[in-house]
XYZ file of C-alpha atoms in Angstrom:
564
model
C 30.126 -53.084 -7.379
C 30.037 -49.533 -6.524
C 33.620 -47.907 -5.951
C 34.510 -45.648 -3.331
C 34.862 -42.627 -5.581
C 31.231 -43.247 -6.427
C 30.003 -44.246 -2.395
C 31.724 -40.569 -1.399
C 30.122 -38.547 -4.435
C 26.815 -40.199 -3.196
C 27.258 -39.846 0.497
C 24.712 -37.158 1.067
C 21.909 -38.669 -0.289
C 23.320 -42.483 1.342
C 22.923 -40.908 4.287
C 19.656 -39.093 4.133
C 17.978 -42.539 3.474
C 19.831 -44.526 6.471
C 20.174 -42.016 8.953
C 17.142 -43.430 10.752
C 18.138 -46.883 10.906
C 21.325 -48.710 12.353
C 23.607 -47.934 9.349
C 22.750 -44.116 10.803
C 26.094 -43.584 12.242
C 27.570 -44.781 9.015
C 24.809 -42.758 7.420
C 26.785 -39.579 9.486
C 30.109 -40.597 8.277
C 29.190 -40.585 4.904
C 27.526 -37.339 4.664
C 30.857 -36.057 5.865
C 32.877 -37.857 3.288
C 30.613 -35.977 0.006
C 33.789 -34.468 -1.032
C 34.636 -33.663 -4.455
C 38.031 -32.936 -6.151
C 36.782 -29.671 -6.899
C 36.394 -28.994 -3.067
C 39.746 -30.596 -2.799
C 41.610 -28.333 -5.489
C 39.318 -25.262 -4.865
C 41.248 -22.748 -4.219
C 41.158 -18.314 -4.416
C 44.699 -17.483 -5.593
C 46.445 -14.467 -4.282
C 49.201 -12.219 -5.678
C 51.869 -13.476 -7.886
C 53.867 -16.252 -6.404
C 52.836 -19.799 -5.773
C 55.043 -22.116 -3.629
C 54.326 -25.782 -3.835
C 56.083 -28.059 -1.162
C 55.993 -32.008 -0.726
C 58.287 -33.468 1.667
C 58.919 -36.782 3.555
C 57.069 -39.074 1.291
C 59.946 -42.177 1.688
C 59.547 -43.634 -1.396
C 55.828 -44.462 -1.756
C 54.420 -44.284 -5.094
C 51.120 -45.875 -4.175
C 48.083 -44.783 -1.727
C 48.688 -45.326 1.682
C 47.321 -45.802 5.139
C 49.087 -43.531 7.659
C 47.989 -43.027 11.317
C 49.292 -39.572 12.517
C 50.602 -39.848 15.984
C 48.339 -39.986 19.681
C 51.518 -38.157 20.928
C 53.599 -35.755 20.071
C 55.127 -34.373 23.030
C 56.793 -30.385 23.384
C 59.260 -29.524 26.229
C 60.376 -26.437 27.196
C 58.909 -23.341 25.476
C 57.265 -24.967 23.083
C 55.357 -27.938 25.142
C 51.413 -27.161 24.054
C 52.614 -25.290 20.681
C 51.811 -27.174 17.399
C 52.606 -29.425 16.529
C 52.507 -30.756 19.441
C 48.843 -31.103 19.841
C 47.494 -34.347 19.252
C 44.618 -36.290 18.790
C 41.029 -34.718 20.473
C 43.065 -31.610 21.647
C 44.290 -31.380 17.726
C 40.787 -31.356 16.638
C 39.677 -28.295 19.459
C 42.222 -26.188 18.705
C 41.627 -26.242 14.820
C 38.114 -26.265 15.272
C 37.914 -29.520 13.045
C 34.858 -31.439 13.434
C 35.589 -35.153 14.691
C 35.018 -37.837 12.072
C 35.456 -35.575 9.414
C 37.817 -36.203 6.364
C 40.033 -33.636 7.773
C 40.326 -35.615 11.349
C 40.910 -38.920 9.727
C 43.654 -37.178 7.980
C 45.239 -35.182 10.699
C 45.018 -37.014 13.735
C 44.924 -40.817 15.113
C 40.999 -40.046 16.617
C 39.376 -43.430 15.619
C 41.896 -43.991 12.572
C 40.668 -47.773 12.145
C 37.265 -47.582 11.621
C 37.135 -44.453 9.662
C 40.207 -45.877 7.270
C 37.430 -48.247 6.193
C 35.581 -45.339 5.168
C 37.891 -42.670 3.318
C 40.537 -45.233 2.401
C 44.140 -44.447 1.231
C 45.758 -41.128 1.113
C 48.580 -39.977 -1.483
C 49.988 -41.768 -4.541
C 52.164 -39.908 -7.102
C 49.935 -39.793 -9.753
C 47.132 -37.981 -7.578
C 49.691 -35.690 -6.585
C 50.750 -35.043 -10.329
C 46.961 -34.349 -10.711
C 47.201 -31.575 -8.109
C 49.933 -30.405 -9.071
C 48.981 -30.055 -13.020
C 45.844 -28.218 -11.717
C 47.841 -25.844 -9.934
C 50.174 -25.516 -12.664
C 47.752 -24.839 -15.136
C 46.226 -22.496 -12.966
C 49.325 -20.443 -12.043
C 52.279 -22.084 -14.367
C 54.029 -18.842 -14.397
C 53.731 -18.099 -10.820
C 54.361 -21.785 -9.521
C 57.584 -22.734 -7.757
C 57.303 -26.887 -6.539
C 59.776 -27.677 -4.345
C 60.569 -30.682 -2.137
C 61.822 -31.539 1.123
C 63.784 -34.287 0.787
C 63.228 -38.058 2.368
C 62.071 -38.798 -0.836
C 64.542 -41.597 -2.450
C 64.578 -44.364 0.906
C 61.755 -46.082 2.622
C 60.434 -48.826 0.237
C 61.264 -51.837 -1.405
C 61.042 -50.612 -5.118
C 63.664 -47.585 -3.813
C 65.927 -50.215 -2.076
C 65.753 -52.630 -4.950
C 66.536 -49.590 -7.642
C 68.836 -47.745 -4.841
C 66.409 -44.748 -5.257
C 66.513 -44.821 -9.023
C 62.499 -45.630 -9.342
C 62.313 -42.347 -7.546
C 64.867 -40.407 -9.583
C 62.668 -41.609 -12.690
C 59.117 -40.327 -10.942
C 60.704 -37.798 -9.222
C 61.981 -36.404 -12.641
C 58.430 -36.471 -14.312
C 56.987 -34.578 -11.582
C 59.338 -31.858 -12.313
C 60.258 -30.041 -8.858
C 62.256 -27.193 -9.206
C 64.447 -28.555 -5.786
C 65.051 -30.384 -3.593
C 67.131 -31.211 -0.540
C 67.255 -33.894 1.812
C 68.346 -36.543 4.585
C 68.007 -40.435 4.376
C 69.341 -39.956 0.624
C 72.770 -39.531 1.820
C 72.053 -43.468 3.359
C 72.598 -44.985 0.073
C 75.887 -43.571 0.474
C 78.041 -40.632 -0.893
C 79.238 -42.171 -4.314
C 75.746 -43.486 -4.941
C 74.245 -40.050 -3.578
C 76.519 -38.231 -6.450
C 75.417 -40.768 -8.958
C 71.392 -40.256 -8.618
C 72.532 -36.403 -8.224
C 73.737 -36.327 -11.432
C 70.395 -38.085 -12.889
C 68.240 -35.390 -11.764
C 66.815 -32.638 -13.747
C 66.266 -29.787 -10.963
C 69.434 -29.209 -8.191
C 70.164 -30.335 -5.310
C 70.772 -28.078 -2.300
C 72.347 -28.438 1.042
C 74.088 -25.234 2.130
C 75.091 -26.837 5.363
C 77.134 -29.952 3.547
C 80.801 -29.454 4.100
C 83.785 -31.710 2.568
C 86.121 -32.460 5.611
C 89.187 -32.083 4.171
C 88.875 -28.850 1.776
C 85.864 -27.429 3.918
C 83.970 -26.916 0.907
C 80.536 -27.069 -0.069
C 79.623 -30.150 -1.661
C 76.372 -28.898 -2.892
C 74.656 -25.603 -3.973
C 73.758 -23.527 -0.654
C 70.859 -21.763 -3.244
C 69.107 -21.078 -6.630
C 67.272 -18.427 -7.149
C 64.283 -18.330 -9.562
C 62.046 -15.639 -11.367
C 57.995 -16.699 -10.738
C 55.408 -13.908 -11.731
C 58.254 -10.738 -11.978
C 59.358 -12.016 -8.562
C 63.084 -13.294 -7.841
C 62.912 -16.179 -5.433
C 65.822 -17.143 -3.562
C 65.410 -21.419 -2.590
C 68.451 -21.858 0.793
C 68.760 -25.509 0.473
C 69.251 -27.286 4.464
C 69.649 -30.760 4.938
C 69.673 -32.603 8.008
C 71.874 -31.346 10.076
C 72.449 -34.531 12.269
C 72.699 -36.703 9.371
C 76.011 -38.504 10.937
C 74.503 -38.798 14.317
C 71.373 -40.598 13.650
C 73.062 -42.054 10.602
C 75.781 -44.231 9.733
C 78.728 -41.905 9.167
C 80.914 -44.381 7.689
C 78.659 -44.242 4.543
C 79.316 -40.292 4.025
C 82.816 -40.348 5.573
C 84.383 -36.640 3.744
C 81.172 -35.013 4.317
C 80.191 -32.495 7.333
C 76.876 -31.676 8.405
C 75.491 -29.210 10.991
C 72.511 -26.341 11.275
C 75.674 -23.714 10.753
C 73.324 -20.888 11.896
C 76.143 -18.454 10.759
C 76.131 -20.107 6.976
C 72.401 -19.663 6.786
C 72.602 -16.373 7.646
C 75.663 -15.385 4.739
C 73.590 -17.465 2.195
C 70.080 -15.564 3.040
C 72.392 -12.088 3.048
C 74.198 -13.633 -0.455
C 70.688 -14.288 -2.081
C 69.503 -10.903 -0.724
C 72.370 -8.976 -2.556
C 71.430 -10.882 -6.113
C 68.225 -9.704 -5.718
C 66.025 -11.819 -4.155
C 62.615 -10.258 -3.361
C 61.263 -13.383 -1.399
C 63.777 -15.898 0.763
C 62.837 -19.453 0.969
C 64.165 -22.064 3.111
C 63.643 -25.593 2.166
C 64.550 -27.140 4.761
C 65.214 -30.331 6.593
C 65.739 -29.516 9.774
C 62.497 -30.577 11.808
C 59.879 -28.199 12.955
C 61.541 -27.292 16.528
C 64.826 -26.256 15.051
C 63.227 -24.001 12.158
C 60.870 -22.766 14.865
C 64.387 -21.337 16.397
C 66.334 -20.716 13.737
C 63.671 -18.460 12.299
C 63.947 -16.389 15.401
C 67.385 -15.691 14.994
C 68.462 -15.734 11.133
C 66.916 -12.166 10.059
C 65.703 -11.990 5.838
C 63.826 -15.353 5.690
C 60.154 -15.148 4.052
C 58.969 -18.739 4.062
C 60.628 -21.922 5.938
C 59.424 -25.065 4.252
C 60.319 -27.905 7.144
C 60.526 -31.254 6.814
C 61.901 -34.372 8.534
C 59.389 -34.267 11.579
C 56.495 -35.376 9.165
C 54.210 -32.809 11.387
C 51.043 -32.125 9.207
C 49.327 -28.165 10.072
C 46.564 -26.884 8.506
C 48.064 -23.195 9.220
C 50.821 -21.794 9.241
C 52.775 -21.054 12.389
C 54.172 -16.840 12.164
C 57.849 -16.460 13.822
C 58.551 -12.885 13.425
C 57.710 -12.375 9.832
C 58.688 -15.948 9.004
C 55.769 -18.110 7.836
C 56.810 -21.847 8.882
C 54.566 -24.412 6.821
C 54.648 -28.015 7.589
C 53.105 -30.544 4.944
C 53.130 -33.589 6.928
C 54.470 -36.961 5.214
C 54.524 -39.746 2.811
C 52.231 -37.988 0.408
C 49.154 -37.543 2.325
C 49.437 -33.710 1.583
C 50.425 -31.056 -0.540
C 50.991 -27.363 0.568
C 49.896 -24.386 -1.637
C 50.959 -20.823 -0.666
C 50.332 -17.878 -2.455
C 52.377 -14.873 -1.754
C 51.513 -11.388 -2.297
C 55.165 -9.718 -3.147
C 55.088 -6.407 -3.955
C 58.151 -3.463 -3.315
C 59.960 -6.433 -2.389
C 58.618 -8.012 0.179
C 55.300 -10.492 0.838
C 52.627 -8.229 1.666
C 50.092 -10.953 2.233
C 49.793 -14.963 1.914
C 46.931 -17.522 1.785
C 47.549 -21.035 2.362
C 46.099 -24.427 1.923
C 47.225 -27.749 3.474
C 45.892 -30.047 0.681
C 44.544 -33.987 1.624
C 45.693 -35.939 -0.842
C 42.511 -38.230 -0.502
C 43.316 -41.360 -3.250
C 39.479 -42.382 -3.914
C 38.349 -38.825 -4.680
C 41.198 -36.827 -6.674
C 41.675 -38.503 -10.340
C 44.940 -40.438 -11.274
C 47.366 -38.737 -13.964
C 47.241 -41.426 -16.649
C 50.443 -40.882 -17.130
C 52.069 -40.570 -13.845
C 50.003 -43.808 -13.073
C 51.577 -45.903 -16.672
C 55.153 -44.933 -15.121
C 54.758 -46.027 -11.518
C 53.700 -48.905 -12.883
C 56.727 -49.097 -15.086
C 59.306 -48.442 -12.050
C 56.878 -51.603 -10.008
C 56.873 -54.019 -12.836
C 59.522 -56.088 -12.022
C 58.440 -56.502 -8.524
C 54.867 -56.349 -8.663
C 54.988 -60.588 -7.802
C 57.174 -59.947 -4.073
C 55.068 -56.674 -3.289
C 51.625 -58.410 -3.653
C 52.672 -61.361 -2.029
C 50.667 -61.820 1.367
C 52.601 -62.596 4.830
C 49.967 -63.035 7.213
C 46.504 -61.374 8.271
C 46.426 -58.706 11.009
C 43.680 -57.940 13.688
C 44.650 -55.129 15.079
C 46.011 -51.921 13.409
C 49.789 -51.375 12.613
C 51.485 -48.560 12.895
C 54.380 -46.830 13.834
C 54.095 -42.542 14.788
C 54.107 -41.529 18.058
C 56.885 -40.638 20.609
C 57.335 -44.015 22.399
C 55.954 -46.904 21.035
C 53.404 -47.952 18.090
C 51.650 -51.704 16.835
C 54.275 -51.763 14.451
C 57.060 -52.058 16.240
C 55.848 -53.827 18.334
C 55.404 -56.790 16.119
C 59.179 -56.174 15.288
C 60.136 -56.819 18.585
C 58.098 -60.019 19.274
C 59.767 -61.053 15.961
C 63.237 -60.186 17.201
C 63.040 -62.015 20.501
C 61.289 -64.815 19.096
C 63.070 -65.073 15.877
C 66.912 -64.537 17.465
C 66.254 -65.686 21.275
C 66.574 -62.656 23.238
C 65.295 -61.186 26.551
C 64.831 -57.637 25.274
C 64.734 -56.025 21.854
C 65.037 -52.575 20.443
C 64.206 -51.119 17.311
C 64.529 -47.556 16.422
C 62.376 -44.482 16.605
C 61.991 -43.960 13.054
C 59.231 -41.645 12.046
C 58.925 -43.258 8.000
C 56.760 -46.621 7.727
C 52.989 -46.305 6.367
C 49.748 -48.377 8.580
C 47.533 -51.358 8.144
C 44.557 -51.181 9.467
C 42.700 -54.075 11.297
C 41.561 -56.658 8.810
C 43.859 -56.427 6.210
C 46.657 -58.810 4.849
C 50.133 -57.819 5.724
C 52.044 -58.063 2.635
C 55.515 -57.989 1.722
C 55.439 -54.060 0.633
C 53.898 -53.450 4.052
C 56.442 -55.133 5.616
C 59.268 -53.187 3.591
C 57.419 -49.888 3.788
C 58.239 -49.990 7.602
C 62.062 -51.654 7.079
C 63.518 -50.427 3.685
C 66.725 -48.950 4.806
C 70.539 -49.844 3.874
C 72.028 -50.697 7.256
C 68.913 -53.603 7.969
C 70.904 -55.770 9.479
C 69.497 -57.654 13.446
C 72.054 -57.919 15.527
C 71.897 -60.242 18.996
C 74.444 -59.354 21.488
C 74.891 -59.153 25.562
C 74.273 -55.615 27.211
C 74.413 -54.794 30.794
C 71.648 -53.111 32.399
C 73.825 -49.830 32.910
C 74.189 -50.479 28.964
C 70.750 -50.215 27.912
C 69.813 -47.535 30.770
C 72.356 -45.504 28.906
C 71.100 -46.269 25.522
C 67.749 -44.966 26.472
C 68.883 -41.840 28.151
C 70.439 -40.838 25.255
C 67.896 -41.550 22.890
C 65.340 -39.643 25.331
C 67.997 -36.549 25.243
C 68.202 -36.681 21.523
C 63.927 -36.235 21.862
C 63.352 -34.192 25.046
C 66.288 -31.514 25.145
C 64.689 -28.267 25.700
C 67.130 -26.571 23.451
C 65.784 -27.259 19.540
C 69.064 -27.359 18.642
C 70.299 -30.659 20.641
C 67.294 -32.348 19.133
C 69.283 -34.891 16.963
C 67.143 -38.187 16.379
C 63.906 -39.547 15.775
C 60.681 -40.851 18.601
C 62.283 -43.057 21.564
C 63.267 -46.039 21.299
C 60.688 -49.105 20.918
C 61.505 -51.831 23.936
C 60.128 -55.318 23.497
C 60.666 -57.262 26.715
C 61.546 -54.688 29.364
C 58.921 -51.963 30.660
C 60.344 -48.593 32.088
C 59.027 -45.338 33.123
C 60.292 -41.460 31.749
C 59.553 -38.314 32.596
C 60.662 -36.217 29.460
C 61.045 -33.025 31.709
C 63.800 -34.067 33.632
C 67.862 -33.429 32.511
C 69.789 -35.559 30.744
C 70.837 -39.062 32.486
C 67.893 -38.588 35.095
C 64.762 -39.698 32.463
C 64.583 -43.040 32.935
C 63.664 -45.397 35.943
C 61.510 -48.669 37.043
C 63.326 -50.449 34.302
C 61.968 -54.148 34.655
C 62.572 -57.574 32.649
C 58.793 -58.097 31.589
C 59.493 -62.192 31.652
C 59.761 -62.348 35.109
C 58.884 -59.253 36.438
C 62.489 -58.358 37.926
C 64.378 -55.364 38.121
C 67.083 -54.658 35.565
C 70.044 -55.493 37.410
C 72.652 -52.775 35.943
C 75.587 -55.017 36.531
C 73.776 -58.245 34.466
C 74.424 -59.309 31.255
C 71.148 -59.208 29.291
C 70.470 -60.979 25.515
C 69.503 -57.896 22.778
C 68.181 -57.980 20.048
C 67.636 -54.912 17.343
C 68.294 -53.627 14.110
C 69.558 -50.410 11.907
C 72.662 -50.414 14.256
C 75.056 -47.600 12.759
C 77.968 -49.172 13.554
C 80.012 -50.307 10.652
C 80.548 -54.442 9.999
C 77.245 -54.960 12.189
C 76.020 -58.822 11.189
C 72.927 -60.466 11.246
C 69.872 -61.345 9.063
C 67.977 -58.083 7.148
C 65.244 -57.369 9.371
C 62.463 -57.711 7.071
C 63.860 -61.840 7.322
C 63.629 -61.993 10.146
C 60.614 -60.157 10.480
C 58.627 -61.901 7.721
C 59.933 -65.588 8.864
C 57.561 -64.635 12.348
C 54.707 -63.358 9.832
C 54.704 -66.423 8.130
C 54.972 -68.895 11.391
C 51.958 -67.245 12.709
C 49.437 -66.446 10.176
C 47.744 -64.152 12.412
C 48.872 -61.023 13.987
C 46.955 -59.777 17.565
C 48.710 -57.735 19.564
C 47.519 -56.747 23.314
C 47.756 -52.927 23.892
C 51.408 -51.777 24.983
C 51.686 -50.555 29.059
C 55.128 -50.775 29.009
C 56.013 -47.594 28.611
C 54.970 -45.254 31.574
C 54.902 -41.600 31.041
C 55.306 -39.526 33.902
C 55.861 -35.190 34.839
C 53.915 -34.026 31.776
C-alpha cells in the first residue's frame, strides 16, 4: 500500500495523469500537496541569532488533527487586525492560495475533506527533526524557547501529572520556558516538575502573597553568536481568574506592566543586546503592552493559539505568534549588530507529520512515556460523521457533543461547558477514541456538576464570560472563547458594554423565553470552585459515546451573532 509520504512526493505526476478525469479535482489537490521536507526546512539564514519558539502544544506527543477557528472576532482597535482574520478573508489577505497545504494548515476553509488529504500535523519527534536541522545548521546561534501550555491537555500528562512531558520536554532541550495551565496541577506539584527540568522556568509576574516575592526567575540571559540575549519570562496573568485559585493559593499573578518594564531596564543594564519576551499573555495584551513597555526586541506570545505567517511590527517590537499544539514551529533570524537587530527574516514552519521524518529517537521515547497506556488510548468509543472540533469564539462540534452528553447523561435543561481553546479535531469518518476524548477533557478540576440556576443566573454567567472575550481594553481580556450552551439559544452583539451583550435567551425544548426569576436544571464541568462534585467529564462523556455508537450532529444556530 502506498503511504502518504510517498502519495505527496508523487503528487505532481498523480495529478498530471488524472487531471482529465473525475479524480481531476483530487488530481489539483495533489499537485499542491508535492511538498518535500526540504521545502519544509528550506530556509536562507540571516545574521547571527536564531530564536526558536513552540508554544501551546497541551501535551500532545502524537500527530494531530486541528481545525483553526471560522471566527476569531477583534473589538475595538484591533477588530479586522490579525489575527483576527479568519477563514476566506485569512487566505486574501496573505495571499495564500485556497486548498493549498498552507490553507489546510491555517484556516478552517474546507478542513474535512482536505484532512483526508495532508493528514496530521505535529508530533514531537517531527519537531525534534526540525529542530536538529536547525540546530545543526545554526547550533551556536540557536536559542529554543517555549511558551508554556505544554505539561496539561492529555491523558498520558494527566495520568503522569505532566511528568511524560517533563521527560520529552527534557530531551528536546529548550533553553525556557514559561507558562499557564501548569500551575493547574497545583503549586507543590508545579515546584516538584520545576525542579525536574533541565532549562528554567520564568514568570516575572509570579508574586508570593505573603512576602511579595518572586517565586520564579523574572529572566536569563544567554550568549548566541557574540550576542547577549535577555529571555523576560510572563505567565498568564489571569491564571486565578480563569483558574482555580485554591490550587495556587500564596501565589499572585497579574501583567504588572511596571515589573516588565524594571526587568527589560534590569536585563538592559547586564548587557543585553537583544530583549525577548516569552510570553503568555495572549496576542491582544502583547499587542498593547508592546506599545507601552519601551526596550523589547521580540515578543514571543502564546496562550491565544493564533497561528501568523508574519510577523505583526509594534513600534520596533516584532510580535510572532506560532499557533498551537505542535502544528508549527517559528524560526527567526536576527541581524544584531552595535546592539540592536538591524534586520530579521522569519518563517512560520507547518509541522506536516506525513512529509518531515521522525527522530528515531524522540519517536523510541514517546513511545516509552505511552507504553503503559497505549491499551485505554487506542481503545475506540464510537464512530463520528461529522467533524469534531472545538476553536472558534462561540461554539464548535466538539462541544457540542459534550453538551448533548451532559443533558442526557445528568438530566438537565441546559448545559455549559467552557471556552477552552486546547482540544485537537476528528474529522468525519473516523473512530472517536478514548485519547480523542481526553485530548479535549484532560484537566484537574473535571468534575460535572448538575445544579438549579435562575435565568438572571445564567444571563449573568454569560455576560461575564462575553466581557472576559469582548472588552475593548486588551488588558480586561481574562478568559478563553464564550461559553458553549447546549439547550438554550441566545443572541450577542460583542460591541456592546458590559451587562448589555446578551438577549433572546430561549429554552430550545420548548421554545420559551428564559424566565429570569425560574429555576432552571444545569449541567457543566471544569467549575473552579473548590469541593465541586460530580462524575469526571470524560465519564460522563464517554458513557453517551458508548450508548450511541454513532455521532451526527445537526449544524449549531443557536448562537446568533449580531452588530459586527
Amino acid at each position: 500500500m502506498i503511504s502518504r509520504r510517498e502519495f505527496l512526493m508523487a503528487a505532481v505526476a498523480t495529478a498530471a495523469l488524472t487531471g482529465g478525469s473525475g479524480f481531476g479535482r483530487w488530481g489539483r489537490l495533489a499537485a499542491q500537496q508535492a511538498l518535500t521536507q526540504d521545502d519544509i526546512l528550506g530556509f536562507s539564514p540571516l545574521g547571527n541569532v536564531t530564536l526558536v519558539h513552540l508554544t501551546d502544544i497541551h501535551a500532545q506527543l502524537m500527530p494531530v488533527y486541528f481545525r483553526e477557528p471560522s471566527i476569531n472576532l477583534g473589538v475595538g482597535e484591533v477588530n479586522g487586525l490579525p489575527p483576527h482574520v479568519t477563514g476566506a478573508d485569512f487566505l486574501k489577505m496573505y495571499n495564500i492560495a485556497p486548498g493549498s497545504p498552507e490553507a489546510y494548515a491555517l484556516t478552517p476553509v474546507d478542513f474535512d475533506a482536505l484532512s483526508k488529504a495532508y493528514g496530521r500535523m505535529g508530533g514531537i519527534d517531527r519537531i525534534a527533526t526540525v529542530l536538529k536541522s536547525i540546530r545543526a545548521e545554526r547550533e551556536a546561534n540557536t536559542l529554543f524557547l517555549d511558551g508554556g501550555d505544554t505539561w496539561q491537555g492529555s491523558y498520558t500528562s494527566l495520568k503522569t501529572g505532566g511528568m511524560d512531558m517533563i521527560e520529552v520536554m527534557n530531551a528536546l532541550a529548550p533553553d525556557a520556558m514559561t507558562g499557564h495551565w501548569e500551575f493547574t496541577y497545583g503549586s507543590d506539584r508545579v515546584q516538584e516538575l520545576v525542579d525536574e527540568l533541565a532549562f528554567p522556568f520564568l514568570g516575572g509576574n509570579i508574586r508570593d502573597t505573603e512576602w511579595d516575592e518572586a517565586v520564579f526567575d523574572a529572566y536569563r540571559i544567554f550568549e548566541r553568536g557574540g550576542v547577549r540575549i535577555a529571555v523576560v519570562g510572563q505567565a498568564f496573568p489571569y491564571t486565578p481568574v480563569a483558574n482555580p485559585r485554591w490550587m495556587f493559593p500564596n501565589w499572585s499573578f497579574g501583567i504588572r506592566e511596571e515589573d516588565v518594564q524594571a526587568n527589560v531596564d534590569a536585563a538592559r543594564a547586564d548587557g543585553a543586546e537583544v530583549v525577548v519576551l516569552l510570553s503568555h499573555n495572549g496576542f491582544d495584551v502583547d499587542r498593547k503592552l508592546a506599545g507601552r513597555v519601551s526596550g523589547i526586541d521580540v515578543i514571543l506570545t502564546g496562550h491565544t493559539h493564533d497561528a501568523l505567517p508574519e510577523p505583526v511590527l509594534v513600534g520596533k517590537t516584532l510580535l510572532i505568534a506560532t499557533g498551537s499544539n505542535g502544528k508549527f514551529l517559528s524560526r527567526l533570524d536576527l541581524d544584531v549588530r552595535d546592539g540592536e537587530v538591524k534586520d530579521y527574516r522569519y518563517r512560520l514552519i507547518p509541522i506536516f507529520s506525513d512529509v518531515i521524518a521522525p527522530d528515531a529517537e524522540m519517536t523510541a521515547l514517546v513511545e516509552k512515556v505511552r507504553a503503559p497506556f497505549a491499551e485505554d488510548l487506542a481503545a475506540e468509543l464510537a464512530t463520528t460523521e461529522s467533524l469534531l472540533y472545538r476553536r472558534g469564539n462561540f461554539n464548535g462540534t466538539f462541544d457540542d457533543l459534550i453538551c448533548e452528553a451532559l443533558i442526557e447523561q445528568r438530566d438537565a435543561e441546559i448545559a455549559m461547558s467552557p471556552g477552552f481553546r486546547w482540544g485537537t479535531s476528528v474529522p468525519s469518518g473516523q473512530a472517536i477514541t478514548r485519547e480523542d476524548l481526553h485530548n479535549a477533557t484532560s484537566m484537574t478540576y473535571p468534575e460535572a456538576y448538575r445544579s438549579e440556576m435562575s435565568g438572571a443566573l445564567i444571563k449573568e454567567i454569560l455576560e461575564d464570560v462575553a466581557d472576559n472575550l469582548f472588552n475593548v481594553d486588551p488588558y480586561y481580556q481574562q478568559g478563553g472563547d464564550m461559553v458553549r450552551i447546549g439547550g438554550m439559544a441566545y443572541t450577542i452583539d460583542p460591541t456592546k458594554p458590559i451587562g448589555t451583550r446578551i438577549s433572546d435567551m430561549t429554552l430550545l425544548k420548548d421554545g420559551s423565553p428564559i424566565d429570569p426569576d425560574r429555576a432552571y436544571v444545569v449541567a457543566g464541568w471544569a467549575s473552579v470552585n473548590e469541593g465541586t462534585e460530580g462524575p469526571a467529564i470524560w465519564d460522563v462523556v464517554e458513557d453517551h459515546l458508548t450508548a450511541r455508537g454513532t455521532v451526527k450532529l445537526e449544524p449549531n444556530r443557536a448562537v446568533k451573532v449580531v452588530g459586527v
